[in-house]
Coordinates of C-alpha atoms in Angstrom, one line a residue:
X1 CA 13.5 3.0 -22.6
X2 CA 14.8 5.9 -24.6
X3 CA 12.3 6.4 -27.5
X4 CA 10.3 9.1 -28.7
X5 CA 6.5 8.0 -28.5
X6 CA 3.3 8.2 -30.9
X7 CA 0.1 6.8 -31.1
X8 CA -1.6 8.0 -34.1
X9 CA 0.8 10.9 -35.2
X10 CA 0.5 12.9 -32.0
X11 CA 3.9 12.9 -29.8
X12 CA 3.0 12.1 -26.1
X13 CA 3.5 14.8 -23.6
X14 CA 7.0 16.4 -22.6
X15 CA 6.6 15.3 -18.9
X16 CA 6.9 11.5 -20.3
X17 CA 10.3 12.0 -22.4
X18 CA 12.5 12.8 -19.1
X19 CA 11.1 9.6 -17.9
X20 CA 12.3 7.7 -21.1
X21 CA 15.4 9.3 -20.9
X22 CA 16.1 8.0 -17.5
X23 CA 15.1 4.5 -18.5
X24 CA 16.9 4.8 -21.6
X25 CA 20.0 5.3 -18.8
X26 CA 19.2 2.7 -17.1
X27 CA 18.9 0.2 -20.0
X28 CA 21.7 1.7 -21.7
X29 CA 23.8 0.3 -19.0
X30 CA 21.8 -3.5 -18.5
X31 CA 22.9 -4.1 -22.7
X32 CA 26.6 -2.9 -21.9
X33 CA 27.5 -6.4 -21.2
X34 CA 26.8 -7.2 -24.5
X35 CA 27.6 -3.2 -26.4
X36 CA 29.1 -3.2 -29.5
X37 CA 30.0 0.5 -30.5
X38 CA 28.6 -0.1 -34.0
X39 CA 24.7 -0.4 -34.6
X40 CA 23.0 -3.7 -34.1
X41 CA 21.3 -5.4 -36.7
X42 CA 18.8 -6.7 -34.5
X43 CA 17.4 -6.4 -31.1
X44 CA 19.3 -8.5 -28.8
X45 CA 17.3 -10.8 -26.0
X46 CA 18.1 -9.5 -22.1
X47 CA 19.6 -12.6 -20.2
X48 CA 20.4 -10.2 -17.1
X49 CA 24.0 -9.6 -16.3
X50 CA 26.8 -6.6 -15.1
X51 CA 27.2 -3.8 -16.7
X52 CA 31.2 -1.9 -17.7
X53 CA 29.9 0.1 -14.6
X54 CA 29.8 -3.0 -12.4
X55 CA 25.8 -2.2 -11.8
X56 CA 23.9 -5.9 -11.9
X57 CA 20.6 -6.3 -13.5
X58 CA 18.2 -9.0 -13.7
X59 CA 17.0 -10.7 -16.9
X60 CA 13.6 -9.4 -18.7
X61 CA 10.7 -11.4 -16.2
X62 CA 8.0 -12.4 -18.9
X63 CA 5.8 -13.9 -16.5
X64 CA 5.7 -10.3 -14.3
X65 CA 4.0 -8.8 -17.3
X66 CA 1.2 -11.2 -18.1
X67 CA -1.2 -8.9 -16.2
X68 CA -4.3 -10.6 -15.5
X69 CA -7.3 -8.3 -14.4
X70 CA -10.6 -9.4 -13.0
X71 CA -14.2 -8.5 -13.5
X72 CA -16.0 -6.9 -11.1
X73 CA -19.3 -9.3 -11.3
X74 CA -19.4 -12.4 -13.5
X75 CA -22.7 -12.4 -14.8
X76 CA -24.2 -9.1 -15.8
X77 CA -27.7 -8.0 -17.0
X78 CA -28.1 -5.6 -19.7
X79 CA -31.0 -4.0 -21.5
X80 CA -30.7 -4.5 -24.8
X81 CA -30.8 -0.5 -26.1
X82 CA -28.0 1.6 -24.5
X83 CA -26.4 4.8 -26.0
X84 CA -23.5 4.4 -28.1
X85 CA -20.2 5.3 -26.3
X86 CA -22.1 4.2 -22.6
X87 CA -19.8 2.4 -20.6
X88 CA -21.5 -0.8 -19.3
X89 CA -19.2 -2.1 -16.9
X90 CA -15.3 -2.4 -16.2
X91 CA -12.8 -4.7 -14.2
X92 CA -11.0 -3.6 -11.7
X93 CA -8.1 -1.6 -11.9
X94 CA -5.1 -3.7 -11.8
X95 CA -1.3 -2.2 -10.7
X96 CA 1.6 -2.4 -13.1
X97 CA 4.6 -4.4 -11.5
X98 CA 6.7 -2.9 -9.1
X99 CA 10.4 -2.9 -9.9
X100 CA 11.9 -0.9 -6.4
X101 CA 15.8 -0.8 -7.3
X102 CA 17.7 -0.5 -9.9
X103 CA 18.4 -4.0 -10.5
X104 CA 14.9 -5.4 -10.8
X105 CA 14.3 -2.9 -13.4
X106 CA 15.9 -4.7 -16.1
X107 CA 12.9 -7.0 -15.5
X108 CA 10.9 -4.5 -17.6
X109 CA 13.5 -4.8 -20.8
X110 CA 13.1 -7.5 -22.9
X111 CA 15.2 -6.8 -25.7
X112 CA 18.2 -4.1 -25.9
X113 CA 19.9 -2.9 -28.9
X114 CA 17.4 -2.8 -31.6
X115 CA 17.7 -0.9 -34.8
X116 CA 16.6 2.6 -35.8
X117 CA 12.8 1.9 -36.9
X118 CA 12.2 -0.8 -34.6
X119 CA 8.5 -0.7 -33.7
X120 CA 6.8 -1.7 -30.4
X121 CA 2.5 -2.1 -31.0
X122 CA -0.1 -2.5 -28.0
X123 CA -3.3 -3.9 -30.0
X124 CA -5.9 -5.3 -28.6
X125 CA -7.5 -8.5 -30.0
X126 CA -10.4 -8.6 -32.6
X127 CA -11.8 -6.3 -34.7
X128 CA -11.1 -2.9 -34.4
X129 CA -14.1 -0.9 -34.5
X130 CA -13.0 2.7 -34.2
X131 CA -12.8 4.9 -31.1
X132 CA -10.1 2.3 -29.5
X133 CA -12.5 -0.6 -29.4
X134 CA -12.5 -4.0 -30.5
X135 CA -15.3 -6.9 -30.7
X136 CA -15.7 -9.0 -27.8
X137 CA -18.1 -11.4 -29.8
X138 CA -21.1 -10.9 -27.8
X139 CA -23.3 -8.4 -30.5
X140 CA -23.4 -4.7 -28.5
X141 CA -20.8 -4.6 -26.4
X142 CA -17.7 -3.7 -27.4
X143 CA -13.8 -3.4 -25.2
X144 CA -11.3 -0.8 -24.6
X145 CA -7.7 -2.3 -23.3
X146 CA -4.9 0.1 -21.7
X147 CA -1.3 0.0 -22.3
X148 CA -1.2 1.8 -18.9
X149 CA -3.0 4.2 -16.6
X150 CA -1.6 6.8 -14.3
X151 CA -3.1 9.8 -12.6
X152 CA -3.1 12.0 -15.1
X153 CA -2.9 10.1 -18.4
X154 CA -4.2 6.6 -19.8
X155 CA -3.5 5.3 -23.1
X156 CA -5.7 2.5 -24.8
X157 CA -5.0 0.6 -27.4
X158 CA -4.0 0.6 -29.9
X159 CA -0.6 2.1 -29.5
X160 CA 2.4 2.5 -31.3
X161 CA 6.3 3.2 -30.2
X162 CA 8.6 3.9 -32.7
X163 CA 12.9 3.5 -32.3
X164 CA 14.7 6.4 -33.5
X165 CA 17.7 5.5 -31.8
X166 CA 21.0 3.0 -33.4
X167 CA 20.7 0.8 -30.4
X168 CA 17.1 1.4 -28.4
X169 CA 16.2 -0.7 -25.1
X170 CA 12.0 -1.6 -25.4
X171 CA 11.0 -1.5 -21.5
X172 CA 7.6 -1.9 -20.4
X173 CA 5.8 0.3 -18.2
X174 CA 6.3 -0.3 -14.0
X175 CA 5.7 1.2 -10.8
X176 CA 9.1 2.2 -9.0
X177 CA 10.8 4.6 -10.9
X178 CA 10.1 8.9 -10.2
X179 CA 10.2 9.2 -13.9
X180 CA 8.0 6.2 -14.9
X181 CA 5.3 7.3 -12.1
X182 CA 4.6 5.4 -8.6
X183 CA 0.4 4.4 -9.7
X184 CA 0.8 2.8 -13.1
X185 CA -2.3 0.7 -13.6
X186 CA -4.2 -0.7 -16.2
X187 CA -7.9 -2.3 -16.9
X188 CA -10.3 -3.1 -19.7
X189 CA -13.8 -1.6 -19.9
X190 CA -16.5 -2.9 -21.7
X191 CA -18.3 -0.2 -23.9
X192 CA -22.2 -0.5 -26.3
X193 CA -21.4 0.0 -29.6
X194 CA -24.7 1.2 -30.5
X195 CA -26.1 -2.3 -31.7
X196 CA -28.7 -4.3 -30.1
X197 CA -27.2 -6.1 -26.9
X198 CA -27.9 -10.0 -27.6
X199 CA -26.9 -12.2 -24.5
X200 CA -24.1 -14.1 -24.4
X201 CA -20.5 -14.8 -22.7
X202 CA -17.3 -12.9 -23.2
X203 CA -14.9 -15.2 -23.7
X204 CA -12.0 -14.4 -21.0
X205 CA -9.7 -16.3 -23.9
X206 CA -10.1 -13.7 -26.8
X207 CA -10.2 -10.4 -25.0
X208 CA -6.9 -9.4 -24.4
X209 CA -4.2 -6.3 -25.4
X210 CA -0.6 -7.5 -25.8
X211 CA 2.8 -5.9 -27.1
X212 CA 4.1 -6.8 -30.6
X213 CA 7.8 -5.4 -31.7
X214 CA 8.4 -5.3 -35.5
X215 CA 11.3 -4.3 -37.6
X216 CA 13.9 -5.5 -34.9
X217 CA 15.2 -8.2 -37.1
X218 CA 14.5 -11.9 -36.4
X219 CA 14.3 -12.7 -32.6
X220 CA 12.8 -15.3 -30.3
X221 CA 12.4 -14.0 -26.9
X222 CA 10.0 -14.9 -23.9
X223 CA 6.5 -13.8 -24.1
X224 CA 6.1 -9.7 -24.2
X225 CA 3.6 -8.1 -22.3
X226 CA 0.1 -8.1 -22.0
X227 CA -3.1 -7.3 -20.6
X228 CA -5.7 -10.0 -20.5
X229 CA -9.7 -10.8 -18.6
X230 CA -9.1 -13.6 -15.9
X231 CA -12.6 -14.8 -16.0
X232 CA -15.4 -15.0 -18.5
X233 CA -18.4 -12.3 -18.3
X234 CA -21.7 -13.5 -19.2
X235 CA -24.2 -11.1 -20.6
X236 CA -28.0 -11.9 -19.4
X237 CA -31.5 -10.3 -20.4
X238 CA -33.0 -8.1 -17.8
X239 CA -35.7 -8.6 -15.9
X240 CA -36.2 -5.5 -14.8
X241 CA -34.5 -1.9 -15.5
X242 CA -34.0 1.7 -13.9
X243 CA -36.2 3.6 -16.4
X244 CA -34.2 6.8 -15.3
X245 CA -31.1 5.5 -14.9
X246 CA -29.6 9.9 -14.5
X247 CA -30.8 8.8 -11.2
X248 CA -27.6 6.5 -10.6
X249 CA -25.7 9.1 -9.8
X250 CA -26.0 10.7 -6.9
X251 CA -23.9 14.6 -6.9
X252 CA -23.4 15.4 -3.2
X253 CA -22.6 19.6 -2.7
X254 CA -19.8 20.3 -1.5
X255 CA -18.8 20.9 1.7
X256 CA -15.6 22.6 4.0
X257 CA -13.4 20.2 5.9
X258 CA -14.1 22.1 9.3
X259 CA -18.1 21.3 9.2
X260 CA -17.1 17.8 8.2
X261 CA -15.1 17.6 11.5
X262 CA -17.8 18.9 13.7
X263 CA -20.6 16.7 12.2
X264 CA -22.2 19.1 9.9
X265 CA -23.3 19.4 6.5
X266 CA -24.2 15.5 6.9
X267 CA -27.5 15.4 5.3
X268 CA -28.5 12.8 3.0
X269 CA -28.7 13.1 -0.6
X270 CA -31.4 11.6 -1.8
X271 CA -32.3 9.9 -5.2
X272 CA -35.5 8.2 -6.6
X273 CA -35.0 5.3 -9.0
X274 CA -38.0 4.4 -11.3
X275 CA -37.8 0.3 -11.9
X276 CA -40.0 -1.2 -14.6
X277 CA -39.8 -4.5 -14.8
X278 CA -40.8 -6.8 -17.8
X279 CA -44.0 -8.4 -16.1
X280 CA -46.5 -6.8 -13.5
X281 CA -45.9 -8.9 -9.8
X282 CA -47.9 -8.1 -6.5
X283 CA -44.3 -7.8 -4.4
X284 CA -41.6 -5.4 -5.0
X285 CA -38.6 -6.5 -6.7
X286 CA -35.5 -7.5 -4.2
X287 CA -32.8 -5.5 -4.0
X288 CA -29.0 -5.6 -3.5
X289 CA -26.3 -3.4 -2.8
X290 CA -22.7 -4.5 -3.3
X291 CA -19.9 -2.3 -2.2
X292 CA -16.7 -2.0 -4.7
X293 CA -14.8 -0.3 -2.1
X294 CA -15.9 -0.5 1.3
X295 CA -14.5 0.9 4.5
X296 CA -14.1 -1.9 7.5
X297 CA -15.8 -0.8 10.5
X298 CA -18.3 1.5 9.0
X299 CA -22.0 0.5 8.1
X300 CA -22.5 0.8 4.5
X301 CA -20.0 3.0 4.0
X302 CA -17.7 3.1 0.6
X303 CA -14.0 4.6 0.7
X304 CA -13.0 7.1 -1.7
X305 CA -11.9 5.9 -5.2
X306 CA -10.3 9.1 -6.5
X307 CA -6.5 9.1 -5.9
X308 CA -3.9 11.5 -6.7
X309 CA -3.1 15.1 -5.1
X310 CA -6.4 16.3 -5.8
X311 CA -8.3 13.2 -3.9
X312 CA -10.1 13.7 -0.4
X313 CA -8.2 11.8 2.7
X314 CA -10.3 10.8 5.7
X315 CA -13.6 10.6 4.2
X316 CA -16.0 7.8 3.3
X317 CA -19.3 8.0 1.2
X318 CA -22.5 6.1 3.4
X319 CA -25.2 5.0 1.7
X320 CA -28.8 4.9 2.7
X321 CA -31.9 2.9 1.8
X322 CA -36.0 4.4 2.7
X323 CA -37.9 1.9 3.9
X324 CA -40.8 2.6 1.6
X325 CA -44.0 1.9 4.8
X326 CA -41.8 4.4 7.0
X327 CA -40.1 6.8 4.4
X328 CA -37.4 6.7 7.0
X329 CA -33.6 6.2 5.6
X330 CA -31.5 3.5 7.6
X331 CA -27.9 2.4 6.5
X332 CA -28.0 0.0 3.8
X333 CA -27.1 -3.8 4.3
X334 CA -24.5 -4.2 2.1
X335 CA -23.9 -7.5 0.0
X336 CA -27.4 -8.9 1.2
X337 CA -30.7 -9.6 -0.4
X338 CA -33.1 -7.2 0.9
X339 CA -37.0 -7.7 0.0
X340 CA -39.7 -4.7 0.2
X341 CA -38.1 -2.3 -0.5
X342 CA -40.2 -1.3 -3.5
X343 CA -43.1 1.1 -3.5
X344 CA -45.6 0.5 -6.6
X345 CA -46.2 3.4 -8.9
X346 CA -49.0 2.0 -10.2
X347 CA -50.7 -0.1 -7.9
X348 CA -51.1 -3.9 -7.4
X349 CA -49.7 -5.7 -9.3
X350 CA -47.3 -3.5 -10.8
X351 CA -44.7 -3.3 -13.2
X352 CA -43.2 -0.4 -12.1
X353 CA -41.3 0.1 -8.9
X354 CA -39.9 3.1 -6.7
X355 CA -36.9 2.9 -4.7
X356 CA -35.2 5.3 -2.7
X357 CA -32.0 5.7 -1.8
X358 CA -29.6 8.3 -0.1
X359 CA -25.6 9.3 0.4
X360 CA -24.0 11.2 2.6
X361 CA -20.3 12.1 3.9
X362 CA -18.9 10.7 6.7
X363 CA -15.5 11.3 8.5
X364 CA -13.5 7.4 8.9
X365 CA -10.6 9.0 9.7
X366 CA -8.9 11.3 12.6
X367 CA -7.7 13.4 9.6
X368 CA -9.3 14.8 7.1
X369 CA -7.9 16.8 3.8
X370 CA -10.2 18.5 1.3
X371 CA -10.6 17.3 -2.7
X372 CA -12.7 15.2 -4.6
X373 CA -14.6 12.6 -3.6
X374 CA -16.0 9.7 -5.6
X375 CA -17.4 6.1 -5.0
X376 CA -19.6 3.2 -5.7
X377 CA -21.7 0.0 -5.5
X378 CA -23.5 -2.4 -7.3
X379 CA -27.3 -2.8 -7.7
X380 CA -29.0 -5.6 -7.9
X381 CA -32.7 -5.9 -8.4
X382 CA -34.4 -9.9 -9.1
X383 CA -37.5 -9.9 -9.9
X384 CA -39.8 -11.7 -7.8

């Protein structure tokens, strides 16, 4: 995929057009079995085939680039003022195909041969409402799709390649290739515009980000890529809120790798979150913690999310819930309903509810390496 890249005017970064220049290389050599020395009119559809060089690839795999990617709950519960910008709630992060040799690449290379001008687009679908979001239908809540994610980069939509080449080879992004990056991922997260939230259902059928090539002359080729929700979300009215929801996040200090291995520095963290719910009740609110990322074999205890060189290795995050008639912290029971958990601010019945809840390192493996560390769960309070 030799092209020089823009979204909006700005060129991408110099570490991505070595890359594009090795899979220009490579797609240079898939269209050989069909070069003509003089410039094509239009792009050409990639059957698969042998190149002059005698080096095989496969034909462009539309089906490996409808990229589904899942929500992380189903049915949410929002209050109906957030801050503009917040994000609300993402799926999960889903990875780009991998394409190991140099065959299977040509998988990622739909067309070949397309004229100087040629443009590729990543747009999302609906209305584009500035800072790379567009409507999802339900009033409030706006989406943000990506054409890919990597470690160090992530580009929304929408995007924009432009061909300055004679004969340019359009080629997705994959996992696989040094130049291309080995964690290419994608998701879509789900952002307040600033409105009023009004429930309702997002409609896995219109959100969506999919490639669009103009300019390349006439062409009917299989489906090009895209990025779409597998399941619908539906938006519900709270019951009850965290009033101070800075609260949600928990910042443990940081500590060396040594006291780690001998079992120190492994104090809990505590935070306080202040519920108020929409009617007064005589029992606390229920709550329930669902891991995103647990570790098997730990209680309550999440892995580490952050990847890349700069990540932690060997060290899990557990979580810890204060009984409120002890005070004393115990390990949380993930993925159950726990009741009672709730001290009243206010006294009986109350409207307002106190819940405490803790984090604190813990080694769950025999090695450990130092950098950052980040996880999370779910909570889940039903009003009783």
């Amino acid at each position: 995929m030799r092209r020089i890249m823009t979204r909006r005017g700005y060129g991408l970064p110099s570490r991505f057009r070595q890359g594009w220049r090795y899979a220009w290389h490579i797609c240079a050599l898939l269209a050989g079995f069909a070069w003509s020395s003089s410039a094509q009119a239009a792009c050409q559809q990639n059957p698969g085939g042998t190149a002059p060089s005698g080096q095989a690839y496969d034909r462009y795999n539309s089906t490996l680039f409808q990229v589904a990617v899942r929500p992380q709950q189903t049915t949410i519960a929002l209050p109906p003022r957030v801050t503009a910008g917040e994000l609300l709630f993402s799926t999960q992060e889903t990875p780009l195909p991998f394409l190991g040799d140099t065959r299977s690449q040509g998988q990622a290379a739909p067309v070949y041969g397309c004229p100087a001008g040629t443009i590729e687009r990543f747009d999302g679908n609906g209305a584009l409402m500035g800072n790379n979001l567009y409507a999802t239908g339900v009033p409030g809540i706006g989406y943000r799709v990506y054409y890919y994610i990597s470690d160090t980069d992530s580009r929304p939509a929408p995007v924009e390649y432009a061909n300055p080449y004679k004969a340019g080879v359009m080629v997705f992004p994959f996992n696989g290739a040094h130049q291309l990056g080995t964690n290419l991922r994608t998701r879509i997260d789900f952002i307040a515009t600033g409105d009023a939230i009004v429930p309702g259902t997002i409609s896995a059928g219109s959100i969506f980000g999919r490639a669009s090539l103009t300019g390349g002359g006439a062409i009917s080729t299989a489906p090009l890529y895209r990025v779409f929700l597998a399941e619908s979300i539906r938006i519900t009215p709270p019951t009850c809120s965290v009033s101070n929801s800075a609260a949600l996040t928990v910042q443990l200090p940081g500590l060396p790798v040594h006291m780690l291995q001998r079992g120190e520095g492994m104090g809990i963290t505590t935070a306080n979150l202040e519920l108020a719910c929409s009617s007064p009740s005589d029992v606390s609110p229920s709550i329930k913690i669902t891991p995103t990322n647990p570790v098997t074999g730990y209680p309550a205890t999440l892995s580490n999310l952050e990847t890349g060189s700069q990540s932690a290795r060997g060290v899990g995050i557990q979580v810890w819930l204060a009984d409120p008639v002890t005070g004393q912290y115990r390990h949380a029971r993930f993925g159950e309903v726990e009741n009672g958990m709730g001290a009243s601010l206010e006294g009986l019945p109350s409207s307002r509810w106190l819940f405490r809840v803790g984090a604190s390192y813990l080694q769950v493996e025999p090695t450990v390496t130092a950098g950052k560390v980040r996880a999370g769960a779910v909570l889940t309070f039903t009003y009783n």
